[in-house]
N, CA and C atoms as an extended XYZ file, in Angstrom:
480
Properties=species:S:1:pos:R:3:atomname:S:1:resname:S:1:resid:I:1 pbc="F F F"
N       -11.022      -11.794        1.832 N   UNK     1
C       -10.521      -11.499        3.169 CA  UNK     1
C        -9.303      -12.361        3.455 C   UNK     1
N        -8.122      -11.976        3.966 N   UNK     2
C        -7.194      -12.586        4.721 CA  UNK     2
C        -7.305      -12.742        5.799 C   UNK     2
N        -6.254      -13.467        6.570 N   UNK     3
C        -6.116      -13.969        7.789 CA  UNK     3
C        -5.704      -13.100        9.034 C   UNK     3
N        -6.277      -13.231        9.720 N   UNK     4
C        -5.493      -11.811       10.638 CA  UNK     4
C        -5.115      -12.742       12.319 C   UNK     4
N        -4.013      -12.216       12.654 N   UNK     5
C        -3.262      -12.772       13.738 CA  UNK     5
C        -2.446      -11.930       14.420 C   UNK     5
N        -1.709      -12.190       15.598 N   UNK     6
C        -0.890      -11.641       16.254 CA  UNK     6
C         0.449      -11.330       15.403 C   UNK     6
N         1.007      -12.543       14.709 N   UNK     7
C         2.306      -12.074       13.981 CA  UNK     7
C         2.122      -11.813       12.862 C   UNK     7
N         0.748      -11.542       11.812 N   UNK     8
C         0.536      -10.674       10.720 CA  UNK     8
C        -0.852      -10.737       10.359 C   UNK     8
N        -0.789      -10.103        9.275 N   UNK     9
C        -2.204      -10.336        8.334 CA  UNK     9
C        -1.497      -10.513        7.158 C   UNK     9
N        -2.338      -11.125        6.100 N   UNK    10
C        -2.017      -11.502        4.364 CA  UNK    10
C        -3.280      -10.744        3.721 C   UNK    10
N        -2.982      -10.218        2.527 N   UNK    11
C        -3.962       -9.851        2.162 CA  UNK    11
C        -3.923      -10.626        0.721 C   UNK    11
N        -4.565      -11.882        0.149 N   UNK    12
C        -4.404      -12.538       -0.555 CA  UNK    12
C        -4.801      -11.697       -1.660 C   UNK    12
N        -4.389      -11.716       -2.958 N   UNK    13
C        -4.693      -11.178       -4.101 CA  UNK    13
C        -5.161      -12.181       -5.084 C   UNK    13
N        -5.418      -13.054       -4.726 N   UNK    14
C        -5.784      -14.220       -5.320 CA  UNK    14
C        -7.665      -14.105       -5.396 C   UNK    14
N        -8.355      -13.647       -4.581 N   UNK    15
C        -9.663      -12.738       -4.584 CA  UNK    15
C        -9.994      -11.500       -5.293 C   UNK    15
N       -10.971      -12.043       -5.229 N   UNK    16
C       -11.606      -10.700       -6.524 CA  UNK    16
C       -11.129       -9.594       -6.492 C   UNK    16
N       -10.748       -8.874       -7.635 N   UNK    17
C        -9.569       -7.397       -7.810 CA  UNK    17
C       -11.023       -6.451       -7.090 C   UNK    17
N       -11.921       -6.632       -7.693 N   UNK    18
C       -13.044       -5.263       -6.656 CA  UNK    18
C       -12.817       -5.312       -5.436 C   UNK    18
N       -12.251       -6.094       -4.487 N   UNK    19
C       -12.044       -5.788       -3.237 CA  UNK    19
C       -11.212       -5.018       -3.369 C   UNK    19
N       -10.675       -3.917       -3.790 N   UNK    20
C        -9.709       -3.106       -4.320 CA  UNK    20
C       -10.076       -2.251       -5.336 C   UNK    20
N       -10.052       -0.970       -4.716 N   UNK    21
C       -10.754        0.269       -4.896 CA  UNK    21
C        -9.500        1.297       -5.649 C   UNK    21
N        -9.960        1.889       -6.742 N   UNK    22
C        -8.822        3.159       -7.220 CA  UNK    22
C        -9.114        4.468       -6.502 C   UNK    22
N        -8.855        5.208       -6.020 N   UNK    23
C        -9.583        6.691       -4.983 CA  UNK    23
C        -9.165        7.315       -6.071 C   UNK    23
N       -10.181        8.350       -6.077 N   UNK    24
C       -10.629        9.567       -7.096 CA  UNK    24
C        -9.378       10.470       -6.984 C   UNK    24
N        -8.634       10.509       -6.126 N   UNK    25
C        -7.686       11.810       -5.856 CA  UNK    25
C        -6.855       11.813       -6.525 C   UNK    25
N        -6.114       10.966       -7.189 N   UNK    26
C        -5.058       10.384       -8.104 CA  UNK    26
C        -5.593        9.899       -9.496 C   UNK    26
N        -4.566        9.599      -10.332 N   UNK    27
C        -4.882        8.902      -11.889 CA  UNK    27
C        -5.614        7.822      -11.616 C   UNK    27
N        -6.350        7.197      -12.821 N   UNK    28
C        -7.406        6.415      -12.424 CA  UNK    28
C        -6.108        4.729      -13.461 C   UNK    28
N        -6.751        3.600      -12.403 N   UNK    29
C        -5.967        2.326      -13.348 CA  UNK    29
C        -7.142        1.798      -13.697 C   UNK    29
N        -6.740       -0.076      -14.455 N   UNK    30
C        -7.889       -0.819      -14.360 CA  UNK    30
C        -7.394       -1.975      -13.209 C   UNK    30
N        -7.828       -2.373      -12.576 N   UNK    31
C        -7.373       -3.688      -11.349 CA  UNK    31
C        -8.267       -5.102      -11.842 C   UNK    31
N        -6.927       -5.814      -12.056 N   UNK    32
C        -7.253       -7.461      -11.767 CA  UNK    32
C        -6.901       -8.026      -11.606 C   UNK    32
N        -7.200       -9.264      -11.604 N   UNK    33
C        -6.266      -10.295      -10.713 CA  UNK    33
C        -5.674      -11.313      -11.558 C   UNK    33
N        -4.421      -11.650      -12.023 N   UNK    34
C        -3.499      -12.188      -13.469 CA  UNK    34
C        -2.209      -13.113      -12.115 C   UNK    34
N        -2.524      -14.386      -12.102 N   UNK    35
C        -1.731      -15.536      -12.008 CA  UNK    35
C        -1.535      -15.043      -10.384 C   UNK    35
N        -2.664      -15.254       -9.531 N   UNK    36
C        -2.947      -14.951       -8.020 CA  UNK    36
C        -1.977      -13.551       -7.623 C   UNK    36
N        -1.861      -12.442       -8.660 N   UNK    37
C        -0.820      -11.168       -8.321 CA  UNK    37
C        -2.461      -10.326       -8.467 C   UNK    37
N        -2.544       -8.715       -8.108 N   UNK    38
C        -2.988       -7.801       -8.390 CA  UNK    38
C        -2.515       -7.208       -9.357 C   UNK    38
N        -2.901       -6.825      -10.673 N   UNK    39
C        -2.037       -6.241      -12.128 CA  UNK    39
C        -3.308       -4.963      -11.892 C   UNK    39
N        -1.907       -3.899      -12.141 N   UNK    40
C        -2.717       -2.589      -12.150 CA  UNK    40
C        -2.034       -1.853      -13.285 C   UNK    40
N        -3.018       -1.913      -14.047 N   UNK    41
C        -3.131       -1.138      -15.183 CA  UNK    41
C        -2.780        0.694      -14.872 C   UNK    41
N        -1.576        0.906      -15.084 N   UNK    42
C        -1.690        2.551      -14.894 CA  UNK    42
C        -2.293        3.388      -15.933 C   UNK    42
N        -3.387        4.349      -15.788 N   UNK    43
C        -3.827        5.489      -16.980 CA  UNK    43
C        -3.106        6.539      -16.688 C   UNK    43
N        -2.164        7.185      -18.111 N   UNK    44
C        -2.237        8.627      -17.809 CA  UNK    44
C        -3.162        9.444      -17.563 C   UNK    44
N        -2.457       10.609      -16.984 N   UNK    45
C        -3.609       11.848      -15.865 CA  UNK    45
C        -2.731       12.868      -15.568 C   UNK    45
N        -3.523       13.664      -14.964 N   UNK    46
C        -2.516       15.058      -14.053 CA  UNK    46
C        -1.774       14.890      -13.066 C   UNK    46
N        -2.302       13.676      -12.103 N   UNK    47
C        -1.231       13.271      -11.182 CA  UNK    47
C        -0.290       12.393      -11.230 C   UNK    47
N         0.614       12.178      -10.814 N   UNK    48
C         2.019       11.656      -10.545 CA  UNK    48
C         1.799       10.145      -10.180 C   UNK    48
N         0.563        9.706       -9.516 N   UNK    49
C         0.242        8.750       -8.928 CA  UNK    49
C        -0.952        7.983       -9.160 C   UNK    49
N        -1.106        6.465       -8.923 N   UNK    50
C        -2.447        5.959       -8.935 CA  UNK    50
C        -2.405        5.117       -7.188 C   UNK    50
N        -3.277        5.568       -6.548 N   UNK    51
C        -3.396        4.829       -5.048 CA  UNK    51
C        -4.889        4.053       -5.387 C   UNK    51
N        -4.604        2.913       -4.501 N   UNK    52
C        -6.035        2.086       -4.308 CA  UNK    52
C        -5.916        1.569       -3.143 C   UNK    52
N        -6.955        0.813       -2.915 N   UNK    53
C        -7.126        1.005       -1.127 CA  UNK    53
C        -8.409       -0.166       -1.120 C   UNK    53
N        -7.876       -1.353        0.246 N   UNK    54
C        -9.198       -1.876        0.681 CA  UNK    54
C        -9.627       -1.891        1.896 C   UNK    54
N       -10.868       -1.867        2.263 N   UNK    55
C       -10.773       -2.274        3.693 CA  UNK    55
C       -10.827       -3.257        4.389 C   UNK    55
N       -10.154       -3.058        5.526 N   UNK    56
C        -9.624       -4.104        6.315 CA  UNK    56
C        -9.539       -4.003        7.993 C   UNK    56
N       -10.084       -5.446        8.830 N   UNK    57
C       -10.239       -4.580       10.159 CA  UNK    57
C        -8.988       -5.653       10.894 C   UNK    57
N        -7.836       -4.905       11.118 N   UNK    58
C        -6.509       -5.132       11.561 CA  UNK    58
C        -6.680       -4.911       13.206 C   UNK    58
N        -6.437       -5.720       13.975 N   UNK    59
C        -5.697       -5.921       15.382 CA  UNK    59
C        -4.235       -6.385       15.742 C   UNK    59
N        -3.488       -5.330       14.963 N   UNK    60
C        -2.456       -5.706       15.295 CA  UNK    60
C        -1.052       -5.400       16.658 C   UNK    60
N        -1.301       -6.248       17.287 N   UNK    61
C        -0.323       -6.274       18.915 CA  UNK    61
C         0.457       -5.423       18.650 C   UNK    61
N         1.259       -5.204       17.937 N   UNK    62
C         2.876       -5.663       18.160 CA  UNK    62
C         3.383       -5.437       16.706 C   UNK    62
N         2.824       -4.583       15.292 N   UNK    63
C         3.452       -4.762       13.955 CA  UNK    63
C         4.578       -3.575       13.962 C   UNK    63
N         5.231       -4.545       12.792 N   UNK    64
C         7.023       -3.915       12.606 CA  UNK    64
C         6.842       -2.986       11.348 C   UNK    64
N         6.542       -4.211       10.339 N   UNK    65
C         6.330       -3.369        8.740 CA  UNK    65
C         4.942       -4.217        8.670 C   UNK    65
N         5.259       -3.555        7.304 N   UNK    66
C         4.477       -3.898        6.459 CA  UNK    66
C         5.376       -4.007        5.144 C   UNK    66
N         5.136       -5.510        4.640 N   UNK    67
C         5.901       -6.057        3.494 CA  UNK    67
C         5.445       -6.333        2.137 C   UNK    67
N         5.406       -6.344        1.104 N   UNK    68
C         4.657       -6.277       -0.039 CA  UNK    68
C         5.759       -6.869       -1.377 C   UNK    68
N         5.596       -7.385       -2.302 N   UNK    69
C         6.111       -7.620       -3.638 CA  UNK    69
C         5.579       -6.917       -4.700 C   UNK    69
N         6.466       -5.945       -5.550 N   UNK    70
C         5.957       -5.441       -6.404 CA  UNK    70
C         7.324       -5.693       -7.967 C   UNK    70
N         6.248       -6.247       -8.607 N   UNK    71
C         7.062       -6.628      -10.418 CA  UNK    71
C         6.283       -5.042      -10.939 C   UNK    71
N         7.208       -4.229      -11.146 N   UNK    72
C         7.323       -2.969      -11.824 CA  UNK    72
C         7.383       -3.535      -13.029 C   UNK    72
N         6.327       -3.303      -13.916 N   UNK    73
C         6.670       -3.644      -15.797 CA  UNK    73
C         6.457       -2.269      -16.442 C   UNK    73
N         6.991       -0.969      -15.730 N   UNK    74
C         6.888       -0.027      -17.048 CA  UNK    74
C         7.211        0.437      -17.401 C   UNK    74
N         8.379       -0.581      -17.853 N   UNK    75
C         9.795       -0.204      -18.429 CA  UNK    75
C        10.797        1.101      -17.777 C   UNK    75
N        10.350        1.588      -16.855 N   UNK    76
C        11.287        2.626      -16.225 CA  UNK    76
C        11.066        1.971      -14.380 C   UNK    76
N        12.338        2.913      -13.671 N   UNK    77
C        12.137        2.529      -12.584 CA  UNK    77
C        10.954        3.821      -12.119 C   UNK    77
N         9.874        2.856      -10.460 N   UNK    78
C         8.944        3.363       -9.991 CA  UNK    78
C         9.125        3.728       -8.768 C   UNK    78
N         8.301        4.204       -8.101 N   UNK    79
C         8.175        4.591       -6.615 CA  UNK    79
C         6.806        3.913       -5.817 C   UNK    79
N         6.735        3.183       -4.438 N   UNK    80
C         5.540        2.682       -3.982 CA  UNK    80
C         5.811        3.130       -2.381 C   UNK    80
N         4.828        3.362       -1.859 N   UNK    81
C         4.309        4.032       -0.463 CA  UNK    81
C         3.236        3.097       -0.295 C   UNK    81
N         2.833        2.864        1.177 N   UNK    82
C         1.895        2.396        1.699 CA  UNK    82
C         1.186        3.268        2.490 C   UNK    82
N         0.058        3.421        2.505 N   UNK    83
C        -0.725        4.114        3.540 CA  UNK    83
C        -1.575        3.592        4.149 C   UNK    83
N        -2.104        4.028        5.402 N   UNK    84
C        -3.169        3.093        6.029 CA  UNK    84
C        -4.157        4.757        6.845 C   UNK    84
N        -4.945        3.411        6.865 N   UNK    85
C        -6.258        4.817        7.525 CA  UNK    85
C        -6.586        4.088        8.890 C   UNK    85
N        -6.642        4.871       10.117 N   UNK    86
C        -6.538        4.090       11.070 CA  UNK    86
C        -8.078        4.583       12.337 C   UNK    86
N        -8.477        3.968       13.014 N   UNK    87
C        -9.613        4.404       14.092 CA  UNK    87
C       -10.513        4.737       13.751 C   UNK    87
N       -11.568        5.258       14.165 N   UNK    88
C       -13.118        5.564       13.804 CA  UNK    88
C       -12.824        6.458       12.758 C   UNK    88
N       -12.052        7.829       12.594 N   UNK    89
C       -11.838        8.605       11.886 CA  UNK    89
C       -11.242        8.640       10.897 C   UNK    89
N       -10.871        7.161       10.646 N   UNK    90
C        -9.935        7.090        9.562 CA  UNK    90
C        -9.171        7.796        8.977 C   UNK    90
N        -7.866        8.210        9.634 N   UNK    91
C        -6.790        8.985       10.080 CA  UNK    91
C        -6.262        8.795        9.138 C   UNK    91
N        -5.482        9.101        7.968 N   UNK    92
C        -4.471        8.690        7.021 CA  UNK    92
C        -2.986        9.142        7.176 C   UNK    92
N        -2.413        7.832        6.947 N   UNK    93
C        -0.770        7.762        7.093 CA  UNK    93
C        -0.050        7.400        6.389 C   UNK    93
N         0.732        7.797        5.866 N   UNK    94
C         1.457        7.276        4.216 CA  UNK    94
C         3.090        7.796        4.330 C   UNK    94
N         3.507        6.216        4.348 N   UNK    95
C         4.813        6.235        4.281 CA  UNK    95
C         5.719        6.916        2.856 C   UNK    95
N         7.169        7.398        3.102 N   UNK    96
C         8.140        7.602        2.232 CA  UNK    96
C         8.302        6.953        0.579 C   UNK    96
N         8.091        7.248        0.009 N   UNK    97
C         7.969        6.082       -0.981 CA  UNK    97
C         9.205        5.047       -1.273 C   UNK    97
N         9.133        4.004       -1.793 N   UNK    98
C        10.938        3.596       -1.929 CA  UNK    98
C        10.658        3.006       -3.858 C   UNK    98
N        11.672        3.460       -3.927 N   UNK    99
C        11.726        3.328       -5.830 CA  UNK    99
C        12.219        1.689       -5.304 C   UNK    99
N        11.427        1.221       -6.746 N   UNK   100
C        11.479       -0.041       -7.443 CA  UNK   100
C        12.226        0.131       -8.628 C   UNK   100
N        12.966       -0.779       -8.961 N   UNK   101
C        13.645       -0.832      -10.362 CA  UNK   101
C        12.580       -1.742      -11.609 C   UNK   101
N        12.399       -1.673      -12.581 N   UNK   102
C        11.880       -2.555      -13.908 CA  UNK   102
C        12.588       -4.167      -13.301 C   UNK   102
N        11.098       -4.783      -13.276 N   UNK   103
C        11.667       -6.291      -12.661 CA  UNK   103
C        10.422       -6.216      -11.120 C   UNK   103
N        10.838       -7.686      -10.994 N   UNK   104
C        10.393       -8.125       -9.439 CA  UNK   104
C        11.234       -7.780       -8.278 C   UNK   104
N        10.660       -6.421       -7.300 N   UNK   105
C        11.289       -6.650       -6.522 CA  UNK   105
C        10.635       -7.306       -5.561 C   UNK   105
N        11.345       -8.443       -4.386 N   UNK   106
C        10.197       -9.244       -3.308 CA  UNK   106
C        10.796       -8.322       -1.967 C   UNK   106
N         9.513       -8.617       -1.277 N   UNK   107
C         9.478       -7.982       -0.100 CA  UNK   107
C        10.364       -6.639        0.530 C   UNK   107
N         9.930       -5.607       -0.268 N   UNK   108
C         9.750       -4.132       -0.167 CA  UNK   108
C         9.220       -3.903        0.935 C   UNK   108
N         9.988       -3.284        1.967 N   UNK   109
C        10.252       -3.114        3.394 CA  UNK   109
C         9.488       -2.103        4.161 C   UNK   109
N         8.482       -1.384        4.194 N   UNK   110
C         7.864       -0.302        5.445 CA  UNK   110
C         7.776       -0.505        7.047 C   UNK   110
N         8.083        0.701        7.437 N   UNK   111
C         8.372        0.473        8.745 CA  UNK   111
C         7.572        1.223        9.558 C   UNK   111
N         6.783        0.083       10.365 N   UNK   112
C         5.085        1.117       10.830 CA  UNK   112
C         5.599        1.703       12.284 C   UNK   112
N         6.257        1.500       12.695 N   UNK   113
C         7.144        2.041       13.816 CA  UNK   113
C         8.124        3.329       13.598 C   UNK   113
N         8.565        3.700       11.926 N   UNK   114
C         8.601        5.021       11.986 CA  UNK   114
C         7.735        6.137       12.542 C   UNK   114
N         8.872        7.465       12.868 N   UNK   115
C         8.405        8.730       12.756 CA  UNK   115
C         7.579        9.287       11.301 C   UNK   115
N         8.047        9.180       10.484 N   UNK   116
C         8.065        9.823        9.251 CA  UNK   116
C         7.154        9.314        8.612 C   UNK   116
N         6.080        9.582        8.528 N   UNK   117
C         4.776        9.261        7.986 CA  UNK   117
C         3.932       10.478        7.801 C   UNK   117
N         3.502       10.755        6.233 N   UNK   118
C         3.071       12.298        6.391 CA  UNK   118
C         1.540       12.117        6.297 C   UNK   118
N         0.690       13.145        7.157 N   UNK   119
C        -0.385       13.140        7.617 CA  UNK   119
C        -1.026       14.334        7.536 C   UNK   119
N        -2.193       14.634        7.485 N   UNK   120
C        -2.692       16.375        7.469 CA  UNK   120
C        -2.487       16.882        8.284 C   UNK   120
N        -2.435       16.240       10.023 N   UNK   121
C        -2.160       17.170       10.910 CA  UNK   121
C        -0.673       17.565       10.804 C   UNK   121
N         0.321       16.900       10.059 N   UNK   122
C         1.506       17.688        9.834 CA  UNK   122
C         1.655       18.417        8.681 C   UNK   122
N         1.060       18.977        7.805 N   UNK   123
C         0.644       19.751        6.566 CA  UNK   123
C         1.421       18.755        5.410 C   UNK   123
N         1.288       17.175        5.753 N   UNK   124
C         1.968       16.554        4.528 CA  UNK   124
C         3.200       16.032        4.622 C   UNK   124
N         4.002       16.586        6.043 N   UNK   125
C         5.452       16.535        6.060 CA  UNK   125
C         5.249       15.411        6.189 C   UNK   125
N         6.696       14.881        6.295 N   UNK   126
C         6.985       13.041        6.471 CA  UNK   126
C         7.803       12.865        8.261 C   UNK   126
N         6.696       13.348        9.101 N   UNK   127
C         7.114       13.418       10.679 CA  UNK   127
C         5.814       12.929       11.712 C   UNK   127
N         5.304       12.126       11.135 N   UNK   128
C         4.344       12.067       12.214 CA  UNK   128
C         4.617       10.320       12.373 C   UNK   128
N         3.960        9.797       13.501 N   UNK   129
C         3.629        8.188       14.105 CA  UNK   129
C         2.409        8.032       13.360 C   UNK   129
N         2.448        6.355       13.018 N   UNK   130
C         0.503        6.003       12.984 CA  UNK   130
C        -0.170        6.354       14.647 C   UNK   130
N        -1.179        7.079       14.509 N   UNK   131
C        -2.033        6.912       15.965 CA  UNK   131
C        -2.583        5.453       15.528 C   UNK   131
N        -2.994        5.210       16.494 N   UNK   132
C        -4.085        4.150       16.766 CA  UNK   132
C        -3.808        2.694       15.621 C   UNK   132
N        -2.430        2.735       15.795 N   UNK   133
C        -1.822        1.676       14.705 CA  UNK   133
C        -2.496        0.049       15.078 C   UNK   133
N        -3.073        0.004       16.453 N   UNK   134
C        -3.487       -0.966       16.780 CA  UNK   134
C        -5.400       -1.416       16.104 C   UNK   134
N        -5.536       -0.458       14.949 N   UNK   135
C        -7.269       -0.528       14.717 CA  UNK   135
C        -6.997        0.335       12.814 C   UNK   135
N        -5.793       -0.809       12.302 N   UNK   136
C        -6.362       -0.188       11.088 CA  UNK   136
C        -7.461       -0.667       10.109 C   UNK   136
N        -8.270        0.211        9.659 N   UNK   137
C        -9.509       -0.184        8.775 CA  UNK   137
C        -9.007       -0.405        7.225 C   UNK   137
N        -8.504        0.895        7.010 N   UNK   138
C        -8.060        0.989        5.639 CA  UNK   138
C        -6.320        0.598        4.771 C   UNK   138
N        -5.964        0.546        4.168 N   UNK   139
C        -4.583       -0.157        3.868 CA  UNK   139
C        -4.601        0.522        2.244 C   UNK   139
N        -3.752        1.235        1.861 N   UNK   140
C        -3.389        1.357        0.241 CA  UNK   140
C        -2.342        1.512        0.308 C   UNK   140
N        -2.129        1.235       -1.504 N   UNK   141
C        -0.629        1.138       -1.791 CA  UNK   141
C        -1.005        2.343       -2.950 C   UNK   141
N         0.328        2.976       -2.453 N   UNK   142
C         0.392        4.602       -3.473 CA  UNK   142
C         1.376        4.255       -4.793 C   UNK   142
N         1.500        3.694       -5.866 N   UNK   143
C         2.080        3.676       -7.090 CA  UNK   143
C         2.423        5.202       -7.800 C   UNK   143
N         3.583        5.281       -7.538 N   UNK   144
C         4.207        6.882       -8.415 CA  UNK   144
C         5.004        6.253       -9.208 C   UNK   144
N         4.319        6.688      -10.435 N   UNK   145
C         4.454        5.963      -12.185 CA  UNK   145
C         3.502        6.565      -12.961 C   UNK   145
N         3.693        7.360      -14.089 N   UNK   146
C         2.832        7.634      -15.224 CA  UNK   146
C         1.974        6.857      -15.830 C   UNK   146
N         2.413        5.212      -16.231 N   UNK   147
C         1.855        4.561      -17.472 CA  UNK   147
C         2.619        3.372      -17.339 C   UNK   147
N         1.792        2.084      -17.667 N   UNK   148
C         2.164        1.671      -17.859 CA  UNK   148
C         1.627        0.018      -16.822 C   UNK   148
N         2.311       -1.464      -16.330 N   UNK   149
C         1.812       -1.934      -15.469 CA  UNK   149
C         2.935       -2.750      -14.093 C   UNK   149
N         1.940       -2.800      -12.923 N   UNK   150
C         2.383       -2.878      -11.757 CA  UNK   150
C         1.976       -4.321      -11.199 C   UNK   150
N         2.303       -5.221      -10.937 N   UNK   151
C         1.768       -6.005      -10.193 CA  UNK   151
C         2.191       -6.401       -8.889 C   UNK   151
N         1.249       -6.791       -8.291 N   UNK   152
C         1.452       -7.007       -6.847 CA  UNK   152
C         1.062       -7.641       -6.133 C   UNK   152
N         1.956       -8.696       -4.872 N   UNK   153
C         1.444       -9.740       -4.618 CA  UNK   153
C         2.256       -9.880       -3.070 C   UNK   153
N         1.494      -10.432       -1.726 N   UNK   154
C         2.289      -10.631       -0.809 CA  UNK   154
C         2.253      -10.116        0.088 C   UNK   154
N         1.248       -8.936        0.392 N   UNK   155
C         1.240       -7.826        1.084 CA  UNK   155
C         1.049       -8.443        2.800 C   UNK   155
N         1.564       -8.220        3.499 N   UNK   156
C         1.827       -8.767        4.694 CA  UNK   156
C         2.470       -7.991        5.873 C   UNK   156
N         1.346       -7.940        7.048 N   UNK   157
C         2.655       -7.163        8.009 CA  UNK   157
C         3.627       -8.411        8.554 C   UNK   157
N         4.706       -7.671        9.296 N   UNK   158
C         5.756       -8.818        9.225 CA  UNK   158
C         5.804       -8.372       10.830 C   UNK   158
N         6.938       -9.306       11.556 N   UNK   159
C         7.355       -8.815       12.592 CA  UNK   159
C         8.559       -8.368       12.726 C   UNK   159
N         9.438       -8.746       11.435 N   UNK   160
C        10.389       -8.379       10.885 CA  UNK   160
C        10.918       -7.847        9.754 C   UNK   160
């Protein structure tokens, strides 16, 4: 568990990789935890993507982004999205993805105050708000990459 506050939460990766779940809907990885980062093993599959997801009970006032570090190692450049599941119903919201290049990039920028967040009640498009951004439960990071490994470390909402 991380720390949760008015000007963020941390979600330390330095804790056991099972707090961190692969969802069935996507390619399957292996998750662990290698020099306090999350290393995610990508498997090839039919989909484009591997998402994992933990839960988490967020009160957040007032959040801007959500910030994250990701060292792309697979050998090509990647794509990462964040999604969050929000209120009793656990609503899902999943940002734009933004490509990573091969290398560390630090603090990879989402913006929870966008429009453009695609959701079922918009058939997927990238136009909707988080509802109920103030009660998120759930938090994943969507990895679009075939093969290969991801690590990740830092994940933090920011106020900036």
């Amino acid at each position: 568990s991380g720390k949760t506050n008015d000007t963020g939460f941390f979600v330390s990766f330095d804790q056991p990789a099972h707090a961190w779940k692969v969802e069935p809907w996507a390619n399957t990885a292996d998750l662990s935890v290698q020099d306090n980062r999350l290393k995610v093993d990508l498997k090839e599959g039919k989909s484009d993507k591997v998402t994992i997801s933990r839960q988490v009970a967020l009160y957040l006032s007032d959040p801007r982004n959500i910030v994250l570090d990701v060292d792309n190692q697979t050998g090509k450049e990647a794509s990462v999205a964040i999604a969050l599941a929000t209120g009793k119903v656990l609503t899902y919201f999943e940002t734009p993805s933004v490509k990573v290049k091969p290398g560390l990039t630090r603090r990879v920028v989402f913006d929870l105050k966008s429009d453009r967040f695609k959701t079922a009640a918009t058939q997927w498009m990238y136009s909707a708000r988080v509802a109920e951004i103030n009660a998120i439960r759930l938090v994943y990071v969507v990895i679009y990459a075939d093969k290969g490994t991801v690590y990740l470390d830092n994940l933090a909402a920011a106020a900036n």
